Every structure is written in structure tokens, then in C-alpha cells.
């Protein structure tokens, strides 16, 4: 086995499995209920499938580059494999963009409580995806410089030793992509809180409930 993978990449893979598997086992029922609710809202058409598949492709693509940069670097040393990875990322981004457009359009006409609260977040996510697609088209071999420039910067943030020397020299479009991620991380919990507040049932006191059923309410 390659020493680079054994010592640099395998620990991250083990950490993800050690944290992710127990979390999934503890929250299977909640995750299943969330998936069923999502299917009821988004449906099972081609746009919904595109949203899920595209989202998973982009998530796995970015996670692999961040967690396993050395393994990804070895993989893309071959021009053919680098081209394959670029094509997969481009297709995943386009699928995600299409699914987001369909979901945004559906939410505009939805009467579900809290549905439109997610519109600003989805629009922001769509802008981030379109920005990523423009980077993939305008700057060749994004996978290569993403692993060699952006990932070291992200890792320096995790280790509390930020080093933006190389990132500061990137084109404005790429830097905007990074700031877009920060905006999404900030908007996610706020949007969830607003959605839960909008969809919360109206609280009715026991006195009002008794009165509504024709009962006698004493002062």
C-alpha cells in the first residue's frame, strides 16, 4: 500500500467513518422522516433526482479533495483521469444547478408554511454553483489547483494557523467562490431557524380550547 495514502489519507477516512457511522445509526429514524418529507415537497421527478445526484457528486468531490488531497493528487497525475474528474464535476454541477432552478420555481408557488423562507438560501446556493461552473469552464484543470492551492488554505483554517498567501493571488471569481461558502455556512442555521418558526403550529391555551368546544370557562 502506498505510504502517502497510509499515513496522510487513511486517518481522515477512518475519522469520517468513526464519526459518521454512529451518527447515522443514532439518527436513522429522524433521517428517514426528513427524507420522506423532502420527497413530499420536491417530488420524485427528474429535477428532484438531478438535485440529489448533483448535490452528492459535488459534496463528495469537494470532500475527497479536502480529506484525501494526496490520494486525489496521485489520481489526477494521469491526464486522462484528470479529464475524467473534471467532466464528472462539471456534470454534477450542471445537474445541481438544474435541480435548484426547479426547486426554486416550485417554492415560489408553494403555500406550505416556511417554504419560501428557503428561497434566499437556495438562490445563494444557485449563485455559488453557477460561479463554480464558470470557474470550471474558464480555468482549466480546477481539480489540480484546487488540491494544491485551496485545500492547504482550508486546512490551515482547521489547524488555526490561517495562511492565505496563495489564495490571495487567485482570480476574483475563485475568491468569490470561497466567500460564497462562508455566506452559505452563515445563512444555513439562520434559515433553518426562520423555517421552523414559520412552520410551528399556533399555540392554543387550554381555556381557549375548552371555549371552542362549547365548554364553560370560569374566570
Short mmCIF file of C-alpha atoms in Angstrom, two decimals:
data_model
loop_
_atom_site.label_atom_id
_atom_site.label_comp_id
_atom_site.label_asym_id
_atom_site.label_seq_id
_atom_site.Cartn_x
_atom_site.Cartn_y
_atom_site.Cartn_z
CA UNK A 1 0.00 0.00 0.00
CA UNK A 2 1.25 3.48 -0.82
CA UNK A 3 2.79 5.19 2.23
CA UNK A 4 1.23 8.52 1.26
CA UNK A 5 -2.26 7.08 1.46
CA UNK A 6 -1.48 5.02 4.56
CA UNK A 7 -0.24 7.90 6.71
CA UNK A 8 -1.78 11.03 5.18
CA UNK A 9 -5.18 9.98 3.84
CA UNK A 10 -6.25 6.86 5.76
CA UNK A 11 -6.54 8.63 9.16
CA UNK A 12 -9.08 11.09 7.71
CA UNK A 13 -11.07 8.27 6.13
CA UNK A 14 -11.14 6.37 9.42
CA UNK A 15 -12.20 9.54 11.29
CA UNK A 16 -15.10 10.12 8.90
CA UNK A 17 -16.30 6.53 9.30
CA UNK A 18 -15.84 6.57 13.09
CA UNK A 19 -17.94 9.72 13.44
CA UNK A 20 -20.38 9.26 10.57
CA UNK A 21 -21.49 5.65 11.10
CA UNK A 22 -22.51 6.04 14.79
CA UNK A 23 -24.25 9.33 13.97
CA UNK A 24 -26.20 7.64 11.18
CA UNK A 25 -27.18 4.71 13.43
CA UNK A 26 -28.45 7.08 16.15
CA UNK A 27 -30.47 9.24 13.79
CA UNK A 28 -31.84 6.70 11.28
CA UNK A 29 -35.49 7.36 12.18
CA UNK A 30 -35.07 11.14 12.05
CA UNK A 31 -33.17 10.92 8.77
CA UNK A 32 -35.84 8.67 7.27
CA UNK A 33 -38.60 11.12 8.30
CA UNK A 34 -36.64 14.02 6.81
CA UNK A 35 -36.13 12.15 3.54
CA UNK A 36 -39.84 11.32 3.30
CA UNK A 37 -40.75 14.96 3.96
CA UNK A 38 -38.27 16.11 1.35
CA UNK A 39 -39.72 13.69 -1.21
CA UNK A 40 -43.23 15.00 -0.48
CA UNK A 41 -42.05 18.58 -1.10
CA UNK A 42 -39.75 18.07 -4.07
CA UNK A 43 -41.34 15.00 -5.67
CA UNK A 44 -39.52 12.19 -7.44
CA UNK A 45 -39.23 13.68 -10.93
CA UNK A 46 -36.09 14.11 -12.97
CA UNK A 47 -35.39 17.57 -11.49
CA UNK A 48 -35.51 16.21 -7.93
CA UNK A 49 -33.25 13.30 -8.87
CA UNK A 50 -30.88 15.74 -10.58
CA UNK A 51 -30.80 17.87 -7.42
CA UNK A 52 -29.88 14.90 -5.22
CA UNK A 53 -27.35 13.31 -7.60
CA UNK A 54 -25.71 16.63 -8.45
CA UNK A 55 -25.52 17.61 -4.79
CA UNK A 56 -23.95 14.29 -3.82
CA UNK A 57 -21.41 14.46 -6.65
CA UNK A 58 -20.30 17.96 -5.70
CA UNK A 59 -20.23 17.15 -1.99
CA UNK A 60 -18.14 14.02 -2.50
CA UNK A 61 -15.86 15.81 -4.98
CA UNK A 62 -15.05 18.63 -2.56
CA UNK A 63 -14.85 16.33 0.47
CA UNK A 64 -12.44 13.96 -1.29
CA UNK A 65 -10.15 16.83 -2.29
CA UNK A 66 -10.18 18.21 1.26
CA UNK A 67 -9.84 14.95 3.20
CA UNK A 68 -7.67 12.99 0.76
CA UNK A 69 -5.59 15.58 -1.13
CA UNK A 70 -2.62 13.30 -1.59
CA UNK A 71 -4.72 10.44 -2.91
CA UNK A 72 -6.54 12.82 -5.27
CA UNK A 73 -3.22 14.30 -6.34
CA UNK A 74 -1.93 10.86 -7.24
CA UNK A 75 -5.15 10.06 -9.08
CA UNK A 76 -5.05 13.18 -11.28
CA UNK A 77 -1.42 12.75 -12.28
CA UNK A 78 -2.75 10.96 -15.30
CA UNK A 79 -4.16 13.48 -17.84
CA UNK A 80 -6.95 11.03 -18.70
CA UNK A 81 -8.02 10.63 -15.07
CA UNK A 82 -7.80 14.40 -14.52
CA UNK A 83 -10.04 14.96 -17.53
CA UNK A 84 -12.48 12.35 -16.22
CA UNK A 85 -12.65 14.05 -12.81
CA UNK A 86 -13.20 17.44 -14.43
CA UNK A 87 -16.05 16.08 -16.56
CA UNK A 88 -17.70 14.41 -13.56
CA UNK A 89 -17.50 17.65 -11.57
CA UNK A 90 -18.90 19.69 -14.45
CA UNK A 91 -21.82 17.32 -14.99
CA UNK A 92 -22.54 17.21 -11.25
CA UNK A 93 -22.57 21.00 -11.08
CA UNK A 94 -24.95 21.30 -14.02
CA UNK A 95 -27.30 18.71 -12.53
CA UNK A 96 -27.29 20.52 -9.20
CA UNK A 97 -27.99 23.87 -10.91
CA UNK A 98 -30.92 22.42 -12.84
CA UNK A 99 -32.39 20.84 -9.72
CA UNK A 100 -32.05 24.10 -7.79
CA UNK A 101 -33.80 26.10 -10.52
CA UNK A 102 -36.71 23.63 -10.49
CA UNK A 103 -36.90 23.68 -6.68
CA UNK A 104 -36.83 27.49 -6.54
CA UNK A 105 -39.60 27.67 -9.13
CA UNK A 106 -41.68 25.18 -7.13
CA UNK A 107 -41.24 27.09 -3.88
CA UNK A 108 -42.47 30.31 -5.48
CA UNK A 109 -45.88 28.69 -6.00
CA UNK A 110 -45.93 26.68 -2.75
CA UNK A 111 -48.31 27.56 0.08
CA UNK A 112 -46.55 25.36 2.60
CA UNK A 113 -45.63 27.28 5.80
CA UNK A 114 -41.97 28.16 5.74
CA UNK A 115 -41.45 27.07 2.12
CA UNK A 116 -40.47 30.49 0.82
CA UNK A 117 -38.15 31.08 3.74
CA UNK A 118 -35.64 28.81 1.98
CA UNK A 119 -35.72 30.84 -1.24
CA UNK A 120 -32.88 33.25 -0.32
CA UNK A 121 -30.68 30.35 0.74
CA UNK A 122 -31.41 28.40 -2.45
CA UNK A 123 -30.77 31.45 -4.61
CA UNK A 124 -27.45 31.98 -2.83
CA UNK A 125 -26.59 28.31 -3.35
CA UNK A 126 -27.53 28.53 -7.02
CA UNK A 127 -25.26 31.57 -7.44
CA UNK A 128 -22.44 29.62 -5.77
CA UNK A 129 -22.97 26.65 -8.10
CA UNK A 130 -23.05 28.86 -11.20
CA UNK A 131 -19.89 30.56 -10.01
CA UNK A 132 -18.24 27.15 -9.62
CA UNK A 133 -19.32 26.17 -13.14
CA UNK A 134 -17.83 29.37 -14.53
CA UNK A 135 -14.56 28.55 -12.76
CA UNK A 136 -14.58 25.01 -14.16
CA UNK A 137 -15.12 26.33 -17.69
CA UNK A 138 -12.93 29.44 -17.52
CA UNK A 139 -9.95 27.97 -15.67
CA UNK A 140 -8.71 24.61 -16.85
CA UNK A 141 -7.94 21.72 -14.55
CA UNK A 142 -9.58 23.22 -11.48
CA UNK A 143 -9.13 19.93 -9.64
CA UNK A 144 -5.34 20.24 -9.80
CA UNK A 145 -5.00 23.76 -8.45
CA UNK A 146 -7.88 23.27 -6.01
CA UNK A 147 -5.91 20.48 -4.33
CA UNK A 148 -2.61 22.36 -4.42
CA UNK A 149 -3.80 25.88 -3.51
CA UNK A 150 -7.26 25.99 -1.93
CA UNK A 151 -7.10 22.81 0.18
CA UNK A 152 -3.90 23.88 2.01
CA UNK A 153 -5.61 27.17 2.87
CA UNK A 154 -8.72 25.38 4.17
CA UNK A 155 -6.58 23.04 6.22
CA UNK A 156 -4.68 25.96 7.67
CA UNK A 157 -8.02 27.33 8.91
CA UNK A 158 -8.83 24.00 10.57
CA UNK A 159 -5.45 23.96 12.35
CA UNK A 160 -5.98 27.58 13.50
CA UNK A 161 -2.94 28.70 11.52
CA UNK A 162 -4.54 30.55 8.57
CA UNK A 163 -2.24 31.09 5.62
CA UNK A 164 -3.84 32.95 2.71
CA UNK A 165 -0.62 33.62 0.83
CA UNK A 166 -1.56 31.58 -2.25
CA UNK A 167 -5.33 32.12 -2.04
CA UNK A 168 -4.92 35.90 -2.11
CA UNK A 169 -3.31 35.57 -5.56
CA UNK A 170 -6.23 33.64 -7.07
CA UNK A 171 -8.60 35.30 -9.58
CA UNK A 172 -11.51 37.25 -8.15
CA UNK A 173 -14.02 34.64 -9.35
CA UNK A 174 -12.30 31.93 -7.32
CA UNK A 175 -12.05 34.11 -4.22
CA UNK A 176 -15.75 34.92 -4.54
CA UNK A 177 -16.41 31.18 -4.56
CA UNK A 178 -14.69 30.88 -1.19
CA UNK A 179 -16.63 33.81 0.26
CA UNK A 180 -19.81 32.20 -1.08
CA UNK A 181 -19.13 29.14 1.05
CA UNK A 182 -18.82 31.35 4.13
CA UNK A 183 -22.10 33.05 3.27
CA UNK A 184 -23.84 29.68 2.93
CA UNK A 185 -22.47 28.49 6.27
CA UNK A 186 -23.81 31.65 7.89
CA UNK A 187 -27.20 31.51 6.15
CA UNK A 188 -27.90 27.81 6.84
CA UNK A 189 -28.65 27.94 10.61
CA UNK A 190 -30.49 31.27 10.29
CA UNK A 191 -32.71 29.91 7.52
CA UNK A 192 -33.45 26.72 9.47
CA UNK A 193 -34.49 28.79 12.48
CA UNK A 194 -36.77 31.02 10.39
CA UNK A 195 -38.32 27.98 8.66
CA UNK A 196 -39.04 26.24 11.96
CA UNK A 197 -40.54 29.44 13.39
CA UNK A 198 -42.82 29.87 10.37
CA UNK A 199 -44.00 26.26 10.35
CA UNK A 200 -44.56 25.98 14.11
CA UNK A 201 -48.23 25.32 14.99
CA UNK A 202 -50.20 28.07 16.69
CA UNK A 203 -50.32 27.53 20.42
CA UNK A 204 -53.83 27.45 21.86
CA UNK A 205 -54.38 27.67 25.58
CA UNK A 206 -56.49 25.07 27.36
CA UNK A 207 -59.06 27.77 28.25
CA UNK A 208 -59.47 28.76 24.58
CA UNK A 209 -59.70 25.10 23.54
CA UNK A 210 -62.44 24.45 26.11
CA UNK A 211 -64.36 27.52 24.98
CA UNK A 212 -64.09 26.44 21.36
CA UNK A 213 -65.61 23.05 22.24
CA UNK A 214 -68.62 24.72 23.90
CA UNK A 215 -67.43 24.25 27.43
CA UNK A 216 -67.87 26.69 30.30
CA UNK A 217 -64.87 28.78 31.12
CA UNK A 218 -64.80 30.30 34.57
CA UNK A 219 -62.90 33.47 35.25
#
